[in-house]
Coordinates of C-alpha atoms in Angstrom, one line a residue:
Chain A
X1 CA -192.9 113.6 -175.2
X2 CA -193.4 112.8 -171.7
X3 CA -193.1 108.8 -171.2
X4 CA -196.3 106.9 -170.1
X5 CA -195.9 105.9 -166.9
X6 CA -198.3 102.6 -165.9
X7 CA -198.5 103.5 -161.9
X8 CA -200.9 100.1 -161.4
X9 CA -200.3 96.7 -163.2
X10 CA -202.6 96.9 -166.4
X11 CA -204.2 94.0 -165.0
X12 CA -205.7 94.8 -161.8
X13 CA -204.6 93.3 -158.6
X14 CA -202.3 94.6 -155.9
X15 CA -198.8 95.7 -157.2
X16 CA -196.8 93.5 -154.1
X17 CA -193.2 95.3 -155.1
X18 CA -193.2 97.1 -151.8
X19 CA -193.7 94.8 -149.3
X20 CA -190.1 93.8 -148.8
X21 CA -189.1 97.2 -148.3
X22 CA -192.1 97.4 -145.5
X23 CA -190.7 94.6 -143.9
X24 CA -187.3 96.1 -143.7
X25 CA -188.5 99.0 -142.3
X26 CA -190.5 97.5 -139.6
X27 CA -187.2 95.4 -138.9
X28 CA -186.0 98.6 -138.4
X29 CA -188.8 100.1 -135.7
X30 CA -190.6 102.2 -137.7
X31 CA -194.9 101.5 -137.6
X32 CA -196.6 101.1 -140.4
X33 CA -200.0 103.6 -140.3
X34 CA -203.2 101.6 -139.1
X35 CA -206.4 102.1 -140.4
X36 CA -210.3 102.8 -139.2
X37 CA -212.4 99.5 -139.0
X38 CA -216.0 100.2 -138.9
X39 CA -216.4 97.1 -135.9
X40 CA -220.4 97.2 -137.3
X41 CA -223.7 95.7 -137.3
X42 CA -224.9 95.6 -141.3
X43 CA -228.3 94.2 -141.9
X44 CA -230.4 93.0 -144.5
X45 CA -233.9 91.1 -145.1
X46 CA -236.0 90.3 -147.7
X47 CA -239.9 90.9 -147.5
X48 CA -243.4 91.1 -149.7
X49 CA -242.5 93.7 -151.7
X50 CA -238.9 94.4 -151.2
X51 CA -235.3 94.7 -149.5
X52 CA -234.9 96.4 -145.6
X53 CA -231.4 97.1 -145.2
X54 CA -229.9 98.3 -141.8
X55 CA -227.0 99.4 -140.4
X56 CA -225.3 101.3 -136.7
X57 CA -223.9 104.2 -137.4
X58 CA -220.7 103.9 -134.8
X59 CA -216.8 104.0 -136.4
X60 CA -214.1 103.0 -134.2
X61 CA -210.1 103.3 -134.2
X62 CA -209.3 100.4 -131.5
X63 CA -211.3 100.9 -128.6
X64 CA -212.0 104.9 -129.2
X65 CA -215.1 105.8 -131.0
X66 CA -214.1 108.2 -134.0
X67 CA -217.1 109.3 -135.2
X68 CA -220.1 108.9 -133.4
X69 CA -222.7 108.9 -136.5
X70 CA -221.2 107.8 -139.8
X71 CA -223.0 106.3 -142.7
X72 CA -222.7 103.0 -143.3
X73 CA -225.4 102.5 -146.1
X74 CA -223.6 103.8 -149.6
X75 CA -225.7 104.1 -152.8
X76 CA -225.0 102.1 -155.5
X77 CA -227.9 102.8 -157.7
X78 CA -231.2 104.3 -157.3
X79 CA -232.7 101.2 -156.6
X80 CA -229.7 99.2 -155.3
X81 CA -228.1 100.1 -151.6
X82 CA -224.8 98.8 -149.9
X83 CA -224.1 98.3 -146.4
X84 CA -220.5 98.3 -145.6
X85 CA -218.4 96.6 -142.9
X86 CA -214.5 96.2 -142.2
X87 CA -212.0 98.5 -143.0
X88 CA -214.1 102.2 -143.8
X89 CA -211.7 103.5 -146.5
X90 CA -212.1 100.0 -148.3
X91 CA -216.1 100.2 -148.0
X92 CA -216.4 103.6 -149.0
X93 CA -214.0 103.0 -152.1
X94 CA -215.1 100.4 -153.3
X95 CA -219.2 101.2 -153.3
X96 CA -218.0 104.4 -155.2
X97 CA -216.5 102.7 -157.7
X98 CA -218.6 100.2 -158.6
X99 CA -221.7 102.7 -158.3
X100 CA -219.9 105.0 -161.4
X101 CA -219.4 102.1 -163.3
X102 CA -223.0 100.8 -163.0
X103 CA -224.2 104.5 -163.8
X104 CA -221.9 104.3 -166.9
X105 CA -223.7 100.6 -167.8
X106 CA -226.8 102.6 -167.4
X107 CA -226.2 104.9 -170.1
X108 CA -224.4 101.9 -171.9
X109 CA -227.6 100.1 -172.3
X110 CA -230.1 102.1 -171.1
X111 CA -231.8 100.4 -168.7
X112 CA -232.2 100.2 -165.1
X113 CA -228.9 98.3 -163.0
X114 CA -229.5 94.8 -161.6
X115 CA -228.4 93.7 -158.8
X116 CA -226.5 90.9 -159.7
X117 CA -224.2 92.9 -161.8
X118 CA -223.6 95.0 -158.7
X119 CA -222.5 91.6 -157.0
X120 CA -220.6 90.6 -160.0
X121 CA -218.2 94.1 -160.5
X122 CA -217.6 94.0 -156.7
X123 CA -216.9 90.4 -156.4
X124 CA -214.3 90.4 -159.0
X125 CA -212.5 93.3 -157.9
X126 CA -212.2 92.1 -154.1
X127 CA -211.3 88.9 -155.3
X128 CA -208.2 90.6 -157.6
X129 CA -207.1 91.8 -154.0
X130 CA -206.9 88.3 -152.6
X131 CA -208.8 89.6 -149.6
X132 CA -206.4 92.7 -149.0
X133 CA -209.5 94.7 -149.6
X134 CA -211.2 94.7 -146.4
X135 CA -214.7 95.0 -147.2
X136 CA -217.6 92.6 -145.6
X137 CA -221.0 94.0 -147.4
X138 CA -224.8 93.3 -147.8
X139 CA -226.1 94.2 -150.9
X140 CA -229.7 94.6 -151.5
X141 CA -232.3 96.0 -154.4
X142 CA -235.2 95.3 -156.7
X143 CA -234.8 95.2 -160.0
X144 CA -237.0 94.2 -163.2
X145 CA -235.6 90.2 -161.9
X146 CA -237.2 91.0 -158.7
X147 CA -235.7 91.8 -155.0
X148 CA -232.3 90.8 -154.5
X149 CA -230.3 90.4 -151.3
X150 CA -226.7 89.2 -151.1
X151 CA -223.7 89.4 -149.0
X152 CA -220.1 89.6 -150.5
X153 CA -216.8 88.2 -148.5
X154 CA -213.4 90.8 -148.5
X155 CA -212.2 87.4 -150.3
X156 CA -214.2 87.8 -153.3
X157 CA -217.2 85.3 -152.4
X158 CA -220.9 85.8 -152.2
X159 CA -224.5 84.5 -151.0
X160 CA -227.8 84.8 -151.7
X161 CA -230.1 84.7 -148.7
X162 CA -233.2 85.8 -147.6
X163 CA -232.1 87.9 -144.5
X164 CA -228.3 88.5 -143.7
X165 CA -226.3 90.2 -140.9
X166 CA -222.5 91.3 -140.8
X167 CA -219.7 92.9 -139.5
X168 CA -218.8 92.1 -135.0
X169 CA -222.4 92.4 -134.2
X170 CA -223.9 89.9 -137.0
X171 CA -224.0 87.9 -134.4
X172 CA -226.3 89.8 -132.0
X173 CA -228.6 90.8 -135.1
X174 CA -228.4 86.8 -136.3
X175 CA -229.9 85.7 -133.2
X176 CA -232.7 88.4 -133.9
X177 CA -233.1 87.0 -137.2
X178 CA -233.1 83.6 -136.5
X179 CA -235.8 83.5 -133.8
X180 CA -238.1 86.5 -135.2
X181 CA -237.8 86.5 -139.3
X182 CA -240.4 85.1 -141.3
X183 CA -241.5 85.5 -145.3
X184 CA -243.8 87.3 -146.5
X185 CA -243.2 90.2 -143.9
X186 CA -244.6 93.6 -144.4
X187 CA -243.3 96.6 -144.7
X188 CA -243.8 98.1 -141.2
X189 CA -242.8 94.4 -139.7
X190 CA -240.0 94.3 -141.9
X191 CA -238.6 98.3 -140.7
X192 CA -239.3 97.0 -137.0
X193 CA -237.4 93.5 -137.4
X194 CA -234.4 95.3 -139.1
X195 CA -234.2 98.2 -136.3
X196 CA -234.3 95.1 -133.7
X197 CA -231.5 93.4 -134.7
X198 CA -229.4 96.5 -135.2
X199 CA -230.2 97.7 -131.5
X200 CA -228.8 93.6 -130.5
X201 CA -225.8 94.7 -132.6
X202 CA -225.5 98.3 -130.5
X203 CA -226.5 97.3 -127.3
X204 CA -224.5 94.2 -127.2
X205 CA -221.6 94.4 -129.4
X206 CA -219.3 97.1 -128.5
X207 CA -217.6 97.4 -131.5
X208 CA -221.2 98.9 -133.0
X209 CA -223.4 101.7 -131.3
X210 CA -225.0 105.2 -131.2
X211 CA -228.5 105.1 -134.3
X212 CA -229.9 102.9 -136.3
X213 CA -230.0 104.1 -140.2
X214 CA -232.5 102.0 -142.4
X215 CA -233.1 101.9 -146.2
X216 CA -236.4 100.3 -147.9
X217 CA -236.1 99.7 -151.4
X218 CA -239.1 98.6 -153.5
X219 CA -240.4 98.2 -157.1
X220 CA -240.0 102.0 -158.1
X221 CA -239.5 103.8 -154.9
X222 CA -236.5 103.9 -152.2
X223 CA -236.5 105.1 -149.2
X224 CA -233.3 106.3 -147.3
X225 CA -233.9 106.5 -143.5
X226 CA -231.4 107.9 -141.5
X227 CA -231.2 108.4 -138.0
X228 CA -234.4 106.5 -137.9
X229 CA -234.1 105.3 -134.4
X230 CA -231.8 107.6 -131.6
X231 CA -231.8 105.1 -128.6
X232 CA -228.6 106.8 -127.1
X233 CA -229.0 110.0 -126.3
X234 CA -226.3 111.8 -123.8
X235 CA -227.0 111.1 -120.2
X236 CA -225.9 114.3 -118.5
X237 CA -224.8 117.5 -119.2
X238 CA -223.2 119.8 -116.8
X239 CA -225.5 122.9 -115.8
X240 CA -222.5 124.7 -114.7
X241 CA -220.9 124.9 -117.9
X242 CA -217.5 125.3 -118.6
X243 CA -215.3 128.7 -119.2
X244 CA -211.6 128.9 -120.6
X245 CA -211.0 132.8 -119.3
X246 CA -207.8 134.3 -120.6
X247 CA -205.0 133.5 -118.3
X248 CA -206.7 129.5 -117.5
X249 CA -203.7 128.4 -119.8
X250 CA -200.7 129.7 -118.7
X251 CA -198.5 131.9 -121.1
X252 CA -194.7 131.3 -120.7
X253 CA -193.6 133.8 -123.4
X254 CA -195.0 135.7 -125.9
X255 CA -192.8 137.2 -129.1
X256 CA -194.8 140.0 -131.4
X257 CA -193.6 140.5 -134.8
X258 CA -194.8 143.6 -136.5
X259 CA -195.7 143.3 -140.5
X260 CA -193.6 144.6 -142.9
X261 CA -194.1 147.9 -144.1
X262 CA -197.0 148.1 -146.2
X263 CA -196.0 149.4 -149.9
X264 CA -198.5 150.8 -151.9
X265 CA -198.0 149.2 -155.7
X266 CA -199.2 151.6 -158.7
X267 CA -201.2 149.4 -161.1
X268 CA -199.8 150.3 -164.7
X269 CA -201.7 151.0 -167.5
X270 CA -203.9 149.0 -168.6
X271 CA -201.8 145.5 -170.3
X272 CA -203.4 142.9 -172.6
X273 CA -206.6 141.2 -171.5
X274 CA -205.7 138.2 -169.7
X275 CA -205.9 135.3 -172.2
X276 CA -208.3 132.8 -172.0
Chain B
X1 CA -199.0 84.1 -136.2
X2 CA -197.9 83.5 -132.7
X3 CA -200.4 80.9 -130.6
X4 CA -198.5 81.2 -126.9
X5 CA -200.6 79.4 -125.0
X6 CA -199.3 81.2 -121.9
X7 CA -201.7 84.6 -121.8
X8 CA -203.0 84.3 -118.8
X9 CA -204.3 88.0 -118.2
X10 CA -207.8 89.5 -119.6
X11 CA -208.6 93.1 -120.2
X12 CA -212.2 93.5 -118.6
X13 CA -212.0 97.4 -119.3
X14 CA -213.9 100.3 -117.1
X15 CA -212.1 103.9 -115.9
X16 CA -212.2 104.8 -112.3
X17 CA -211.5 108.4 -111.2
X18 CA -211.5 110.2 -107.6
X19 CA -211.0 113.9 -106.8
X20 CA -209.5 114.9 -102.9
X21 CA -211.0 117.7 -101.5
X22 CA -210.9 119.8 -98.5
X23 CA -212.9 117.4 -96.2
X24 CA -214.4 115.1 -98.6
X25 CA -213.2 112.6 -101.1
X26 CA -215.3 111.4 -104.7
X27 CA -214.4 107.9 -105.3
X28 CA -216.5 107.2 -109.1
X29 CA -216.2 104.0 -111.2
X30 CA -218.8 102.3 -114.5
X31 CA -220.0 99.3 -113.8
X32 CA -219.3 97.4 -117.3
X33 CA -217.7 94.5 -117.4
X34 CA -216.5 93.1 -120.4
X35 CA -213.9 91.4 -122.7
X36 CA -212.6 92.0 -126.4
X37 CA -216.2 93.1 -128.2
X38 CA -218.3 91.7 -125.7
X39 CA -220.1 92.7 -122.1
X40 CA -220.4 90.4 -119.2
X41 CA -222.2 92.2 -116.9
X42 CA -223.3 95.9 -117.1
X43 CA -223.5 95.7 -113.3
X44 CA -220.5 94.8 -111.8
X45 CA -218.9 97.3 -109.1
X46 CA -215.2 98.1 -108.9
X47 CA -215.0 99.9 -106.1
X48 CA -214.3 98.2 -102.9
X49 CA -214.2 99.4 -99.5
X50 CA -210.9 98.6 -97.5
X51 CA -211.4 100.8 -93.9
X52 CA -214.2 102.9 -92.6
X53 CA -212.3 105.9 -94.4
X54 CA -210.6 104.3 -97.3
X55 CA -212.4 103.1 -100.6
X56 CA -210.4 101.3 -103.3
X57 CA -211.4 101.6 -107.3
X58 CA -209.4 99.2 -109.7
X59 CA -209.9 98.8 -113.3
X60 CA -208.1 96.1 -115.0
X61 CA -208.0 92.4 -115.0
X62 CA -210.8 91.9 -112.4
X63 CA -209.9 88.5 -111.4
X64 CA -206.5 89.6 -110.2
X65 CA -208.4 92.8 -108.3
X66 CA -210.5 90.4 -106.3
X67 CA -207.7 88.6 -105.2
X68 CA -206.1 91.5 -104.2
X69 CA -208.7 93.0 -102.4
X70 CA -209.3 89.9 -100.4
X71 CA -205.8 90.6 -100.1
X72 CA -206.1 94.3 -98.6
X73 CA -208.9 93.1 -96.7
X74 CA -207.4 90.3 -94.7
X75 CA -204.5 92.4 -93.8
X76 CA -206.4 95.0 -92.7
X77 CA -208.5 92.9 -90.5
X78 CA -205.4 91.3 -88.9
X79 CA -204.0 95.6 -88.9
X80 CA -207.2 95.9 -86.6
X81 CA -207.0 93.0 -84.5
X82 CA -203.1 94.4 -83.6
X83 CA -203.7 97.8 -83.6
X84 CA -207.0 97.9 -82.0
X85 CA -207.9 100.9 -84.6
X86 CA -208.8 101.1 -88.1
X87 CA -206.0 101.9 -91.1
X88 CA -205.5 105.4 -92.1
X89 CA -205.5 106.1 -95.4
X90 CA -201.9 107.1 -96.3
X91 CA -201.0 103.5 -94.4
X92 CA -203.5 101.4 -96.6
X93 CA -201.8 103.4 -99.2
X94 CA -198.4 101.9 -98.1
X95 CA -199.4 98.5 -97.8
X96 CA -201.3 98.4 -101.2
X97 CA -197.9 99.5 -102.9
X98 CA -196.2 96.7 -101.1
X99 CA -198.4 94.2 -102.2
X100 CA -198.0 95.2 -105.3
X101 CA -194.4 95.2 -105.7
X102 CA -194.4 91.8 -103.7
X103 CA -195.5 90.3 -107.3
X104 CA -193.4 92.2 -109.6
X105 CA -192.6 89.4 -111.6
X106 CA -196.0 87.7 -112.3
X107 CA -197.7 91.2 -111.8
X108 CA -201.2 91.9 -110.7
X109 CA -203.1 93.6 -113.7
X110 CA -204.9 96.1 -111.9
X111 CA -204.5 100.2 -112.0
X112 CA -205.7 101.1 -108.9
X113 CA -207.0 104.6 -107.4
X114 CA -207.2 104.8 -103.6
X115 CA -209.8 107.8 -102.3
X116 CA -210.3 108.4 -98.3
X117 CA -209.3 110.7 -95.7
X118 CA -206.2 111.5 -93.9
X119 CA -205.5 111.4 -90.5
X120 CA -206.6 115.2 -90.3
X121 CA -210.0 114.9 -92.1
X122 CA -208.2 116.2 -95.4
X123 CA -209.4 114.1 -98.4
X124 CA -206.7 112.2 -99.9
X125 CA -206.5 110.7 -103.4
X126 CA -202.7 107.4 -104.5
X127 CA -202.7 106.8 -107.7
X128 CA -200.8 103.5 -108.7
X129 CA -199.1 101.3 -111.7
X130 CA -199.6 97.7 -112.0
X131 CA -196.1 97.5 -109.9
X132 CA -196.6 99.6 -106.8
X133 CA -195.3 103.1 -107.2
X134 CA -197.4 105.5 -106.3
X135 CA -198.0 109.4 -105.7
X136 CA -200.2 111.4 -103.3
X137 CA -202.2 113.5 -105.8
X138 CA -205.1 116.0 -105.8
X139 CA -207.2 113.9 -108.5
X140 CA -206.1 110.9 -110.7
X141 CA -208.2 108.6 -112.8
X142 CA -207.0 105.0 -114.6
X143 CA -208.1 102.4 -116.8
X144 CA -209.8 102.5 -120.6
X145 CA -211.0 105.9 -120.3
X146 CA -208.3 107.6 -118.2
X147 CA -206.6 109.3 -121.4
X148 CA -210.2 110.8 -122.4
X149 CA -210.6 111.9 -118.6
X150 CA -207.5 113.2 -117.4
X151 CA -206.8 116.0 -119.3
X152 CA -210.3 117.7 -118.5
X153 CA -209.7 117.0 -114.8
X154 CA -206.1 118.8 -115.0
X155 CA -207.8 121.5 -117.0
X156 CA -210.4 122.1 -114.6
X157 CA -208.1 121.4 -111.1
X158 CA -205.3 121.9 -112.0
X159 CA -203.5 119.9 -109.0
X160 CA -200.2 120.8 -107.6
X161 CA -196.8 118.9 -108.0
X162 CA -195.7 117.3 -104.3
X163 CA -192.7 118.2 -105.3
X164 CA -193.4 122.0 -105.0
X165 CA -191.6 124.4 -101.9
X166 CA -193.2 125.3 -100.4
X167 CA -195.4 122.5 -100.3
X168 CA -198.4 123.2 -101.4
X169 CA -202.5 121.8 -101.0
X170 CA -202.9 119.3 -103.3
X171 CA -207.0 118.9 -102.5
X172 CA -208.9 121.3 -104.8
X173 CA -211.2 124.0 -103.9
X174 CA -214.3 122.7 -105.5
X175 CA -217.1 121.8 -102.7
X176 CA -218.4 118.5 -102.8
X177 CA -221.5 118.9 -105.1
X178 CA -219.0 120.6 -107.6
X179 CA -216.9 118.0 -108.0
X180 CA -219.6 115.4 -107.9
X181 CA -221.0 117.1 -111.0
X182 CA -217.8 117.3 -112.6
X183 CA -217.3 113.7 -112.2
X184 CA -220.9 112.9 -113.7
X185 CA -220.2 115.3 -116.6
X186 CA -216.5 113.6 -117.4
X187 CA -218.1 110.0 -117.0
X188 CA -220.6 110.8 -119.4
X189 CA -217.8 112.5 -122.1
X190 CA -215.8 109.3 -121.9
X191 CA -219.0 106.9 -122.5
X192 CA -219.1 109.0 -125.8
X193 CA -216.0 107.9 -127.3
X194 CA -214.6 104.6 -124.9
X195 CA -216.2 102.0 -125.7
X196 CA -215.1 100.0 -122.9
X197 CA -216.5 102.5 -120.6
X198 CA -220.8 103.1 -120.0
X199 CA -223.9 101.2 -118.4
X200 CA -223.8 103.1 -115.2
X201 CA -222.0 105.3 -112.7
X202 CA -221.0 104.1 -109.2
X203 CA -220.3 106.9 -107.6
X204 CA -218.9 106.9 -103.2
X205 CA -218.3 109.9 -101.3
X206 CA -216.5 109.6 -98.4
X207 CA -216.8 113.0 -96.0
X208 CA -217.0 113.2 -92.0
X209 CA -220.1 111.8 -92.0
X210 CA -219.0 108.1 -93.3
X211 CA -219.5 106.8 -97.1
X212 CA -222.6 107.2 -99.7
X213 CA -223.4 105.8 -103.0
X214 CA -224.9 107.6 -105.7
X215 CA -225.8 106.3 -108.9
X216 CA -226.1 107.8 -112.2
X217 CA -227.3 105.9 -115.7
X218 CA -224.5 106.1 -118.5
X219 CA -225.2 105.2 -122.5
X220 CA -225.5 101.2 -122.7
X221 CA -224.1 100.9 -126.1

């Protein structure tokens, strides 16, 4: 019988056993593999009868943009959406997860998810990775308790506010906020203030850039808007065009091997059905 | 973590390219400014004009390039007040290297591209390190961008080595309009995926009959 092999401690948490051999090798000159921040602008507000989240859609590897229109706004449930910033692998792995395991709670107890148990399984679990987890999110939905909007810390900690921003352009879209957010918004007010402070976060933040996606979730209907504003279309594109003719790259040798001779293989009479 | 308190350069970011061609030169910088995640100015101009047929673009640490072009300038004036003529562009090109290497121990941060004509008319394009050394070449571009740039130029010029025998043209057959499109079109390719690089195009072309500026919008995020 083949032994069972526990891979991850049973009880959660990163598994630090490598990190002195890491250090050794780094000692040594080797680089360790870096990984994709998002450098974002994440949105959220609260208004009459619902959440607007918001979010770029720019991902960056240092100063090169590598993809130009990513999604940033992951589903969690049908009536609860989560905006992601930090590390993309991180944001993306995590919203997964804790979207199956609400989805299994559904069937569990068969009821609609809340949004506070959203914010509870992902707070626990970043907060097992002692911040090594490098997700920065805003959560938002409505539930049978009401809207909800929250913002969870790669650290594990949370907070419940009525508009939030995140990621290197919070800052932009808080200024947005602070001077132009008001309750009791509506829903068109609420779309236009949301789109606002993203464009503060792409137009002045340089670490976000290229669309705007938005998401409006309210008491039994959500609505996922991508690409809802394009403010950044290409500026110019060369009439003449461009043509790679053969002989533009120059050929320095060229080596043909022919196939091997072709056999022709008699199928023999007919064997027992393949099983199963 | 390590808190030296002795940085004392700044990465403001920007590419700067220029193309030589047969009588013509295509001197083209952005205009962003800016430092780590966040923009200064979106209008800030990095190309300077040294001589009547010589234009400087530097992308780097852009207090250091304003010294040195005060630099450039003042010698030059003091070149004309000896000389009783302007500085040709291969002799600006000497100098800048000079003045480069004069600080090699407390470097300026600059990458520099120097554009203009030759003493026959011919356009003429030095590309430079932060130290001074420095080439003759048909086309060259530097800073943020230059990696995302220079491959398409040498794809679409395809500039011969100086070293060649026999020595052959390094200025490439495109007319002026062609290469001024070409410029526009790699400018706008960069903006795409540099985030250091956008706002707008500065654009100088320097040809028999003196200098002109051209300007073409770039994406501002």
């Amino acid at each position: 019988m083949a032994k069972v092999d526990a891979d991850l401690p049973l009880k959660g948490g990163f598994s630090f056993d490598l990190c002195r051999r890491n250090e050794m090798l780094v000692k040594k000159g080797a680089t360790l593999p870096g990984f994709r921040k998002t450098g974002t602008t994440i949105v959220g507000l609260v208004f009459q009868d619902g959440v607007v989240l918001g979010a770029d859609t720019r991902a960056t590897e240092g100063p090169i943009v590598a993809d130009k229109n990513c999604e940033k706004i992951h589903y969690m449930a049908p009536n609860i959406y989560c905006c992601g910033a930090g590390t993309a692998a991180d944001t993306e792995a995590v919203t997964d997860m804790v979207s199956s395991q609400l989805q299994l709670h559904r069937y569990a107890t068969g009821r609609e998810s809340r949004v506070v148990t959203a914010l509870t399984l992902l707070k626990s679990h970043l907060f097992s990775y002692q911040g090594y987890v490098s997700a920065a999110l805003v959560l938002g939905g409505v539930d049978v308790t009401g809207p909800h909007l929250h913002t969870v810390y790669p650290h594990g900690s949370t907070d419940t506010l009525p508009f939030a921003t995140m990621g290197s352009g919070s800052l932009a879209a808080m200024a947005v906020f602070e001077s132009k957010y008001r309750e009791g918004l509506t829903r068109e007010e609420g779309i236009s203030l949301v789109a606002e402070a993203i464009c503060s976060g792409i137009f002045n933040d340089l670490g976000s850039g290229s669309n705007v996606d938005v998401c409006v979730i309210t008491k039994g209907k959500t609505e996922y808007l991508r690409n809802h504003l394009l403010p950044n279309p290409r500026t110019y594109v060369s009439s003449k065009g461009y043509s790679f003719v053969k002989g533009h790259t120059e050929v320095l040798s060229t080596k043909i091997i022919p196939l091997t001779q072709k056999e022709k293989v008699e199928v023999a009479a007919e064997g027992d059905a393949m099983e199963e | 973590m390590s808190r030296r308190g002795d940085w004392v350069y700044e990465n403001n970011g920007g590419t700067c390219v220029a193309i030589a061609g047969a009588d013509y030169c295509v001197v083209a910088a952005d205009t962003r400014l800016s430092t780590g995640y966040s923009i200064y100015t979106r209008d800030y101009s990095k190309i300077c004009k040294l001589a009547d047929k010589c234009v400087l673009a530097s992308s780097g640490f852009q207090g250091d390039i304003k010294a040195l072009q005060k630099n450039l300038s003042a010698r030059h004036l003091i070149y004309q007040h000896q000389h009783n003529k302007q500085m040709s562009c291969p002799a600006m090109a000497q100098l800048l290297s000079n003045t480069l290497y004069y600080k090699r121990f407390f470097p300026y941060y600059a990458f520099n591209v120097l554009g203009g004509l030759d003493n026959e008319g011919k356009g003429c394009v030095f590309t430079y390190d932060a130290v001074g050394s420095y080439e003759r070449v048909g086309y060259s571009s530097q800073g943020s961008g230059s990696t995302l740039i220079m491959p398409v130029l040498d794809n679409q010029l395809k500039s011969p080595s100086p070293l060649l025998l026999p020595a052959k043209d390094s200025v490439t057959p495109l007319s002026e309009m062609e290469a001024v499109d070409l410029v526009k079109d790699v400018f706008a390719s960069a903006t795409e995926r540099d985030i250091y690089t956008g706002d707008k195009l500065e654009i100088v072309i320097i040809n028999a009959s003196g200098i002109q500026h051209e300007f073409m919008e770039l994406r501002k995020d």
